Amino acid sequence: FSLHPRLVLFTVDGLGAEALLESHAAGCGAPARLAQDAWLSRGAVASLDADFFQHPGYESASLARGRASNSPAAAPLAAGSARPERVGSTRAAALAPHAPTLNVQVARLLLPPLPNPAAQQLRDLLYAVEFERAPGKQRLLQAYLDMAPWGGPVCGAEAAARHYFRRSARSLEPTQAIWMATLLRDPDAMVQKWRDEGQIDKPVARGVAEQVREITAGQRAALLRGVANARFVAPAAP
């Protein structure tokens, strides 16, 4: 017989996550306050966390993998030795997601790094779960876009849209939004590639376009054509 505990759902309260978010929301200048169905909002979710609107702040499969890789059975002991209690390390790593959700990424933007990576993972996870309660998905997505790094000193969706395409984030064309959302994968490297080669990573951009949800077949076909034919000129470094 064997026992396999399964974490189904847990909640967090009392960390002050919403107040922390509000206090940093204007850190990158004018907020874009994009709606959930804005093309850049859709693109960011498709690029970074396709299940954002379905998961509870963390990915259960990632938690299970983390628990398995940090199971006591994974580190055998010499006969007669006692297993040390490693609070904040093994247990924290067992809970921390391997692929960070947008919730976790917001926590990492707001909070300073900790010297112990496992403790930081656990802290980020707890804040990520509290974000689900308040402010909730839509406000959290808006906050992420308003704080996200977009290459070099460019910070926030509004500043990025005006820097890269000379228009507001709300008025981005679908292909422009997918292009910007793709940059979020690795902003500095992708912007440098864009400047050096005149293109970002087209296969990655296509994958982002294919992940966008709740659009018609015609919209997706047009989006994929736009990404394939895009020839945007990279602006000079600010």
Coordinates of N, CA, C and O in Angstrom, one line a residue, residues 61-217:
A61 N -0.5 20.7 -11.1 CA 0.5 19.7 -11.6 C 1.9 20.0 -11.2 O 2.7 19.2 -10.9
S62 N 2.2 21.3 -11.2 CA 3.6 21.8 -10.9 C 3.8 21.5 -9.4 O 4.9 21.1 -9.0
L63 N 2.8 21.7 -8.6 CA 3.0 21.4 -7.1 C 3.2 20.0 -6.9 O 4.1 19.6 -6.1
A64 N 2.5 19.1 -7.7 CA 2.7 17.7 -7.5 C 4.1 17.3 -7.9 O 4.8 16.5 -7.2
R65 N 4.6 17.9 -9.0 CA 6.0 17.6 -9.4 C 7.0 18.0 -8.4 O 8.0 17.4 -8.1
G66 N 6.8 19.2 -7.8 CA 7.7 19.7 -6.8 C 7.7 18.8 -5.6 O 8.7 18.6 -5.0
R67 N 6.5 18.3 -5.2 CA 6.5 17.5 -4.0 C 7.2 16.2 -4.3 O 7.9 15.7 -3.4
A68 N 7.0 15.6 -5.5 CA 7.7 14.3 -5.8 C 9.2 14.5 -5.8 O 9.9 13.6 -5.3
S69 N 9.7 15.6 -6.4 CA 11.1 15.8 -6.5 C 11.7 16.1 -5.1 O 13.0 16.0 -4.9
N70 N 10.9 16.5 -4.1 CA 11.4 16.8 -2.8 C 10.9 15.9 -1.7 O 10.9 16.2 -0.6
S71 N 10.4 14.7 -2.2 CA 9.9 13.7 -1.3 C 11.1 13.2 -0.4 O 12.2 13.1 -0.8
P72 N 10.8 12.9 0.9 CA 11.8 12.3 1.7 C 12.5 11.0 1.1 O 13.7 10.8 1.3
A73 N 11.7 10.3 0.3 CA 12.2 9.1 -0.3 C 13.3 9.4 -1.3 O 14.1 8.6 -1.7
A74 N 13.3 10.7 -1.8 CA 14.3 11.0 -2.9 C 15.7 11.3 -2.3 O 16.6 11.4 -3.0
A75 N 15.8 11.3 -1.0 CA 17.1 11.6 -0.4 C 17.3 10.5 0.7 O 17.0 10.8 1.9
P76 N 17.8 9.3 0.4 CA 18.0 8.3 1.4 C 19.0 8.7 2.4 O 20.0 9.4 2.2
L77 N 18.8 8.2 3.6 CA 19.7 8.5 4.8 C 20.5 7.2 5.1 O 20.1 6.1 4.8
A78 N 21.6 7.5 5.7 CA 22.4 6.4 6.3 C 21.7 5.7 7.4 O 20.9 6.3 8.1
A79 N 21.9 4.4 7.6 CA 21.2 3.7 8.6 C 21.4 4.3 10.0 O 22.6 4.6 10.4
G80 N 20.3 4.5 10.7 CA 20.4 5.0 12.1 C 20.5 6.5 12.2 O 20.5 7.1 13.3
S81 N 20.6 7.2 11.1 CA 20.7 8.7 11.1 C 19.3 9.3 11.2 O 18.3 8.7 10.7
A82 N 19.2 10.5 11.8 CA 17.9 11.1 11.9 C 17.8 12.1 10.8 O 18.7 12.8 10.4
R83 N 16.6 12.2 10.2 CA 16.3 13.2 9.2 C 16.1 14.6 9.7 O 15.3 14.8 10.6
P84 N 16.9 15.6 9.3 CA 16.7 16.9 9.8 C 15.4 17.5 9.3 O 14.9 17.2 8.3
E85 N 14.9 18.4 10.2 CA 13.7 19.1 9.8 C 14.1 20.4 9.1 O 14.8 21.3 9.7
R86 N 13.7 20.6 7.8 CA 14.2 21.7 7.0 C 13.0 22.6 6.7 O 12.5 22.7 5.6
V87 N 12.6 23.3 7.7 CA 11.4 24.2 7.5 C 11.8 25.3 6.6 O 12.9 25.9 6.7
G88 N 11.0 25.6 5.6 CA 11.3 26.7 4.6 C 12.2 26.3 3.5 O 12.5 27.1 2.7
S89 N 12.5 25.0 3.4 CA 13.4 24.6 2.3 C 12.7 23.5 1.5 O 12.0 23.7 0.5
T90 N 12.8 22.3 2.0 CA 12.2 21.1 1.3 C 10.7 21.3 1.2 O 10.1 21.2 0.2
R91 N 10.0 21.7 2.3 CA 8.6 21.9 2.3 C 8.2 23.0 1.4 O 7.2 22.9 0.7
A92 N 8.9 24.1 1.4 CA 8.6 25.2 0.6 C 8.7 24.8 -0.9 O 7.9 25.2 -1.7
A93 N 9.8 24.2 -1.2 CA 10.0 23.8 -2.6 C 9.0 22.8 -3.1 O 8.6 22.8 -4.3
A94 N 8.4 22.0 -2.2 CA 7.4 21.1 -2.6 C 6.1 21.8 -3.0 O 5.3 21.3 -3.7
L95 N 5.9 23.0 -2.4 CA 4.7 23.8 -2.8 C 4.9 24.7 -3.9 O 4.0 25.1 -4.5
A96 N 6.1 25.1 -4.2 CA 6.3 26.2 -5.2 C 6.2 25.7 -6.6 O 6.7 24.6 -7.0
P97 N 5.5 26.4 -7.5 CA 5.3 26.0 -8.8 C 6.6 26.1 -9.6 O 7.3 27.0 -9.4
H98 N 6.8 25.2 -10.6 CA 8.0 25.2 -11.4 C 7.9 26.3 -12.5 O 8.8 27.0 -12.8
A99 N 6.7 26.4 -13.1 CA 6.4 27.4 -14.1 C 5.6 28.4 -13.5 O 4.5 28.2 -13.1
P100 N 6.1 29.6 -13.3 CA 5.4 30.6 -12.5 C 4.1 31.1 -13.2 O 4.2 31.4 -14.4
T101 N 3.0 31.1 -12.5 CA 1.8 31.7 -13.0 C 1.9 33.2 -13.0 O 2.9 33.8 -12.4
L102 N 1.0 33.9 -13.6 CA 1.0 35.4 -13.6 C 0.9 35.9 -12.2 O 1.5 36.9 -11.8
N103 N 0.1 35.1 -11.3 CA 0.0 35.5 -9.9 C 1.4 35.6 -9.3 O 1.8 36.5 -8.6
V104 N 2.2 34.5 -9.5 CA 3.5 34.4 -9.0 C 4.4 35.5 -9.5 O 5.2 36.1 -8.8
Q105 N 4.3 35.8 -10.8 CA 5.1 36.8 -11.4 C 4.8 38.2 -10.8 O 5.7 39.0 -10.7
V106 N 3.6 38.5 -10.5 CA 3.2 39.7 -9.9 C 3.9 39.8 -8.5 O 4.4 40.8 -8.1
A107 N 3.8 38.7 -7.8 CA 4.5 38.7 -6.4 C 6.0 39.0 -6.6 O 6.5 39.7 -5.8
R108 N 6.6 38.4 -7.6 CA 8.0 38.7 -7.8 C 8.4 40.1 -8.2 O 9.4 40.6 -7.9
L109 N 7.4 40.7 -8.9 CA 7.6 42.1 -9.2 C 7.5 43.0 -8.0 O 8.1 44.1 -7.9
L110 N 6.6 42.6 -7.1 CA 6.3 43.5 -5.9 C 7.3 43.3 -4.7 O 7.5 44.2 -3.9
L111 N 7.8 42.1 -4.6 CA 8.5 41.7 -3.4 C 10.0 41.5 -3.6 O 10.4 41.0 -4.7
P112 N 10.9 41.9 -2.7 CA 12.3 41.8 -2.9 C 12.7 40.3 -2.8 O 12.0 39.5 -2.2
P113 N 13.8 39.9 -3.5 CA 14.2 38.5 -3.4 C 14.7 38.2 -2.0 O 15.2 39.0 -1.3
L114 N 14.5 36.9 -1.7 CA 15.0 36.4 -0.4 C 16.3 35.6 -0.6 O 16.5 35.0 -1.7
P115 N 17.2 35.5 0.4 CA 18.4 34.8 0.2 C 18.2 33.3 0.0 O 19.0 32.6 -0.6
N116 N 17.1 32.8 0.6 CA 16.8 31.3 0.5 C 15.8 31.1 -0.7 O 14.7 31.6 -0.6
P117 N 16.2 30.5 -1.8 CA 15.3 30.4 -2.9 C 14.0 29.7 -2.6 O 12.9 30.0 -3.1
A118 N 14.1 28.6 -1.8 CA 12.9 27.9 -1.5 C 11.9 28.7 -0.6 O 10.7 28.6 -0.8
A119 N 12.5 29.5 0.3 CA 11.6 30.3 1.1 C 11.0 31.4 0.3 O 9.8 31.7 0.4
Q120 N 11.7 31.9 -0.7 CA 11.1 32.9 -1.6 C 10.0 32.2 -2.5 O 8.9 32.8 -2.7
Q121 N 10.2 31.0 -2.9 CA 9.2 30.3 -3.7 C 7.9 30.2 -2.9 O 6.8 30.4 -3.4
L122 N 8.0 29.8 -1.6 CA 6.9 29.6 -0.7 C 6.2 31.0 -0.5 O 5.0 31.1 -0.6
R123 N 7.0 32.0 -0.2 CA 6.4 33.3 0.0 C 5.6 33.8 -1.3 O 4.5 34.3 -1.2
D124 N 6.2 33.6 -2.4 CA 5.6 34.0 -3.7 C 4.3 33.3 -3.9 O 3.3 33.8 -4.3
L125 N 4.3 32.0 -3.6 CA 3.1 31.2 -3.7 C 2.0 31.7 -2.8 O 0.8 31.8 -3.2
L126 N 2.3 32.0 -1.6 CA 1.3 32.4 -0.6 C 0.6 33.7 -1.1 O -0.6 33.9 -1.1
Y127 N 1.5 34.7 -1.6 CA 0.9 35.9 -2.1 C 0.1 35.6 -3.4 O -1.0 36.3 -3.6
A128 N 0.6 34.7 -4.2 CA -0.1 34.4 -5.4 C -1.5 33.9 -5.2 O -2.5 34.3 -5.8
V129 N -1.7 33.1 -4.1 CA -3.0 32.6 -3.8 C -3.9 33.7 -3.2 O -5.1 33.7 -3.5
E130 N -3.3 34.5 -2.3 CA -4.1 35.6 -1.8 C -4.6 36.6 -2.9 O -5.7 37.1 -2.8
F131 N -3.8 36.8 -3.9 CA -4.2 37.6 -5.0 C -5.5 37.1 -5.6 O -6.3 37.9 -6.2
E132 N -5.8 35.8 -5.6 CA -7.0 35.3 -6.1 C -8.3 35.9 -5.4 O -9.3 36.1 -6.0
R133 N -8.1 36.0 -4.1 CA -9.2 36.6 -3.3 C -9.4 38.1 -3.5 O -10.5 38.6 -3.7
A134 N -8.3 38.8 -3.4 CA -8.3 40.2 -3.7 C -6.9 40.6 -4.2 O -6.0 40.3 -3.5
P135 N -6.9 41.2 -5.3 CA -7.9 41.9 -6.0 C -8.7 41.1 -7.0 O -9.6 41.6 -7.6
G136 N -8.3 39.8 -7.3 CA -9.0 39.0 -8.3 C -8.3 39.1 -9.6 O -7.4 39.8 -9.8
K137 N -8.8 38.2 -10.5 CA -8.1 38.0 -11.8 C -8.0 39.2 -12.6 O -6.9 39.5 -13.1
Q138 N -9.1 39.9 -12.9 CA -9.0 41.0 -13.8 C -8.1 42.1 -13.3 O -7.2 42.6 -14.1
R139 N -8.2 42.5 -12.1 CA -7.4 43.6 -11.5 C -5.9 43.1 -11.5 O -5.0 43.9 -11.7
L140 N -5.7 41.9 -11.2 CA -4.3 41.4 -11.1 C -3.7 41.4 -12.5 O -2.5 41.8 -12.6
L141 N -4.4 41.1 -13.5 CA -3.9 41.1 -14.9 C -3.6 42.6 -15.3 O -2.5 42.8 -15.9
Q142 N -4.5 43.5 -14.9 CA -4.2 44.9 -15.2 C -2.9 45.4 -14.5 O -2.1 46.1 -15.1
A143 N -2.8 45.0 -13.2 CA -1.6 45.4 -12.5 C -0.4 44.8 -13.1 O 0.7 45.5 -13.2
Y144 N -0.4 43.6 -13.5 CA 0.8 43.0 -14.1 C 1.2 43.8 -15.3 O 2.4 44.1 -15.5
L145 N 0.2 44.0 -16.2 CA 0.6 44.8 -17.4 C 1.1 46.2 -17.2 O 1.9 46.7 -17.9
D146 N 0.6 46.8 -16.1 CA 1.0 48.1 -15.7 C 2.4 48.1 -15.1 O 3.0 49.2 -15.0
M147 N 2.9 47.0 -14.6 CA 4.2 46.9 -14.0 C 5.3 46.1 -14.8 O 6.4 46.1 -14.4
A148 N 4.8 45.4 -15.8 CA 5.7 44.5 -16.5 C 6.9 45.1 -17.1 O 6.8 46.2 -17.7
P149 N 8.1 44.5 -17.1 CA 9.3 45.0 -17.8 C 9.1 44.7 -19.3 O 8.7 43.6 -19.6
W150 N 9.5 45.6 -20.1 CA 9.4 45.4 -21.6 C 10.7 45.7 -22.3 O 10.7 46.1 -23.5
G151 N 11.8 45.4 -21.6 CA 13.1 45.6 -22.3 C 13.7 46.9 -21.9 O 13.2 48.0 -22.0
G152 N 15.0 46.8 -21.3 CA 15.7 48.0 -20.8 C 14.9 48.7 -19.8 O 14.3 48.1 -18.9
P153 N 14.8 50.0 -19.9 CA 14.1 50.8 -18.9 C 12.6 50.9 -19.1 O 11.9 51.5 -18.4
V154 N 12.1 50.3 -20.2 CA 10.7 50.4 -20.6 C 9.9 49.5 -19.6 O 10.1 48.3 -19.5
C155 N 8.9 50.2 -19.0 CA 8.2 49.5 -17.9 C 6.7 49.8 -18.1 O 6.3 51.0 -18.2
G156 N 5.8 48.8 -18.1 CA 4.4 49.0 -18.1 C 3.9 49.1 -19.6 O 4.6 49.5 -20.5
A157 N 2.6 48.6 -19.7 CA 2.1 48.4 -21.1 C 1.9 49.8 -21.8 O 2.2 49.9 -23.0
E158 N 1.5 50.8 -21.1 CA 1.3 52.1 -21.8 C 2.6 52.7 -22.3 O 2.7 53.1 -23.5
A159 N 3.6 52.7 -21.5 CA 4.9 53.2 -21.9 C 5.5 52.3 -23.0 O 6.1 52.8 -24.0
A160 N 5.3 51.0 -22.9 CA 5.8 50.1 -24.0 C 5.1 50.3 -25.3 O 5.8 50.4 -26.4
A161 N 3.8 50.4 -25.3 CA 3.1 50.6 -26.5 C 3.5 52.0 -27.2 O 3.7 52.0 -28.4
R162 N 3.7 53.0 -26.4 CA 4.1 54.3 -27.0 C 5.5 54.3 -27.5 O 5.9 54.9 -28.5
H163 N 6.4 53.5 -26.8 CA 7.8 53.4 -27.2 C 7.9 52.6 -28.5 O 8.6 53.0 -29.4
Y164 N 7.3 51.4 -28.5 CA 7.5 50.5 -29.6 C 6.6 50.8 -30.8 O 7.0 50.6 -32.0
F165 N 5.4 51.3 -30.6 CA 4.4 51.5 -31.7 C 3.8 52.9 -31.8 O 2.9 53.2 -32.6
R166 N 4.3 53.8 -30.9 CA 3.8 55.2 -30.9 C 2.3 55.3 -30.8 O 1.7 56.1 -31.6
R167 N 1.7 54.5 -30.0 CA 0.2 54.6 -29.8 C -0.1 54.1 -28.4 O 0.8 53.4 -27.8
S168 N -1.3 54.3 -27.9 CA -1.6 53.8 -26.6 C -1.8 52.3 -26.6 O -2.1 51.7 -27.6
A169 N -1.7 51.7 -25.4 CA -1.9 50.3 -25.3 C -3.3 49.9 -25.7 O -3.5 48.8 -26.3
R170 N -4.3 50.7 -25.5 CA -5.7 50.4 -25.8 C -5.9 50.4 -27.3 O -6.8 49.7 -27.8
S171 N -5.1 51.1 -28.1 CA -5.3 51.2 -29.5 C -4.4 50.3 -30.4 O -4.3 50.5 -31.6
L172 N -3.7 49.4 -29.7 CA -2.8 48.5 -30.4 C -3.6 47.6 -31.4 O -4.7 47.1 -31.1
E173 N -3.0 47.4 -32.6 CA -3.6 46.5 -33.5 C -3.4 45.0 -33.0 O -2.4 44.8 -32.2
P174 N -4.2 44.0 -33.4 CA -4.0 42.7 -32.8 C -2.5 42.2 -33.0 O -2.0 41.6 -32.1
T175 N -2.0 42.4 -34.2 CA -0.6 41.8 -34.5 C 0.4 42.6 -33.6 O 1.3 42.0 -33.1
Q176 N 0.2 43.9 -33.4 CA 1.1 44.6 -32.5 C 1.0 44.1 -31.1 O 2.0 44.0 -30.4
A177 N -0.2 43.8 -30.7 CA -0.4 43.3 -29.3 C 0.3 42.0 -29.1 O 0.9 41.7 -28.1
I178 N 0.2 41.1 -30.1 CA 0.8 39.8 -30.0 C 2.4 40.0 -30.0 O 3.1 39.3 -29.2
W179 N 2.9 40.9 -30.8 CA 4.3 41.1 -30.8 C 4.8 41.6 -29.5 O 5.8 41.1 -28.9
M180 N 4.1 42.5 -28.9 CA 4.4 43.0 -27.5 C 4.3 41.9 -26.5 O 5.1 41.8 -25.6
A181 N 3.2 41.1 -26.6 CA 3.1 40.1 -25.6 C 4.2 39.0 -25.7 O 4.6 38.5 -24.7
T182 N 4.7 38.8 -26.9 CA 5.8 37.8 -27.1 C 7.0 38.4 -26.4 O 7.8 37.6 -25.9
L183 N 7.3 39.7 -26.5 CA 8.4 40.3 -25.8 C 8.5 39.9 -24.3 O 9.6 39.8 -23.7
L184 N 7.3 39.7 -23.7 CA 7.3 39.5 -22.3 C 8.0 38.2 -21.9 O 8.3 38.0 -20.7
R185 N 8.1 37.3 -22.8 CA 8.8 36.0 -22.5 C 10.2 36.2 -22.1 O 10.7 35.6 -21.1
D186 N 10.9 37.1 -22.7 CA 12.3 37.5 -22.3 C 12.6 38.8 -22.9 O 13.3 39.0 -24.0
P187 N 12.2 39.9 -22.2 CA 12.1 41.2 -22.8 C 13.5 41.7 -23.4 O 13.6 42.1 -24.6
D188 N 14.5 41.7 -22.6 CA 15.8 42.2 -23.0 C 16.4 41.5 -24.2 O 16.8 42.1 -25.2
A189 N 16.3 40.1 -24.2 CA 16.9 39.3 -25.3 C 16.0 39.5 -26.5 O 16.6 39.6 -27.6
M190 N 14.7 39.5 -26.4 CA 13.9 39.6 -27.6 C 14.0 41.0 -28.3 O 13.9 41.1 -29.5
V191 N 14.0 42.0 -27.4 CA 14.2 43.4 -28.0 C 15.5 43.5 -28.7 O 15.6 44.1 -29.8
Q192 N 16.6 42.9 -28.1 CA 17.9 43.0 -28.8 C 17.8 42.2 -30.1 O 18.4 42.7 -31.1
K193 N 17.2 41.1 -30.1 CA 17.1 40.3 -31.4 C 16.3 41.1 -32.4 O 16.7 41.1 -33.6
W194 N 15.2 41.8 -32.0 CA 14.5 42.7 -32.9 C 15.3 43.7 -33.5 O 15.3 44.0 -34.7
R195 N 16.2 44.4 -32.7 CA 17.0 45.4 -33.2 C 18.1 44.9 -34.1 O 18.5 45.5 -35.1
D196 N 18.7 43.7 -33.7 CA 19.8 43.2 -34.5 C 19.3 42.6 -35.8 O 20.0 42.7 -36.9
E197 N 18.2 41.9 -35.8 CA 17.7 41.1 -37.0 C 16.5 41.7 -37.6 O 16.1 41.2 -38.7
G198 N 15.9 42.7 -37.0 CA 14.6 43.2 -37.6 C 13.4 42.4 -37.3 O 12.3 42.7 -37.8
Q199 N 13.5 41.3 -36.5 CA 12.4 40.5 -36.2 C 12.6 40.0 -34.7 O 13.7 39.9 -34.2
I200 N 11.4 39.7 -34.1 CA 11.5 38.9 -32.9 C 11.4 37.4 -33.3 O 11.5 37.1 -34.5
D201 N 11.3 36.5 -32.3 CA 11.2 35.1 -32.6 C 9.9 34.8 -33.2 O 8.9 34.7 -32.5
K202 N 9.8 34.6 -34.5 CA 8.5 34.4 -35.2 C 7.8 33.1 -34.8 O 6.6 33.1 -34.5
P203 N 8.5 32.0 -34.6 CA 7.8 30.8 -34.2 C 7.2 31.0 -32.8 O 6.1 30.5 -32.5
V204 N 7.9 31.7 -31.9 CA 7.3 31.9 -30.6 C 6.1 32.8 -30.7 O 5.0 32.6 -30.0
A205 N 6.2 33.9 -31.5 CA 5.0 34.8 -31.7 C 3.8 34.0 -32.3 O 2.7 34.2 -31.9
R206 N 4.1 33.1 -33.2 CA 3.0 32.3 -33.8 C 2.4 31.4 -32.7 O 1.2 31.3 -32.6
G207 N 3.2 30.8 -31.8 CA 2.7 30.0 -30.7 C 1.8 30.8 -29.8 O 0.8 30.4 -29.3
V208 N 2.2 32.1 -29.5 CA 1.4 33.0 -28.7 C 0.0 33.2 -29.4 O -1.0 33.1 -28.8
A209 N 0.1 33.5 -30.7 CA -1.2 33.8 -31.4 C -2.1 32.5 -31.4 O -3.3 32.7 -31.3
E210 N -1.5 31.4 -31.5 CA -2.3 30.2 -31.4 C -2.9 29.9 -30.1 O -3.9 29.2 -30.0
Q211 N -2.3 30.5 -29.0 CA -2.8 30.2 -27.7 C -3.9 31.2 -27.2 O -4.6 31.0 -26.2
V212 N -4.1 32.3 -28.0 CA -5.1 33.3 -27.6 C -6.5 32.6 -27.7 O -6.9 32.0 -28.6
R213 N -7.3 32.8 -26.6 CA -8.5 32.1 -26.5 C -9.7 33.1 -26.7 O -9.6 34.3 -26.7
E214 N -10.9 32.5 -26.9 CA -12.1 33.2 -27.1 C -12.1 34.2 -28.2 O -12.6 35.3 -28.1
I215 N -11.6 33.7 -29.4 CA -11.6 34.5 -30.6 C -12.2 33.6 -31.7 O -12.1 32.3 -31.6
T216 N -12.7 34.1 -32.8 CA -13.3 33.3 -33.8 C -12.2 32.8 -34.7 O -11.0 33.2 -34.7
A217 N -12.6 31.8 -35.5 CA -11.6 31.2 -36.4 C -11.1 32.2 -37.4 O -9.9 32.2 -37.8

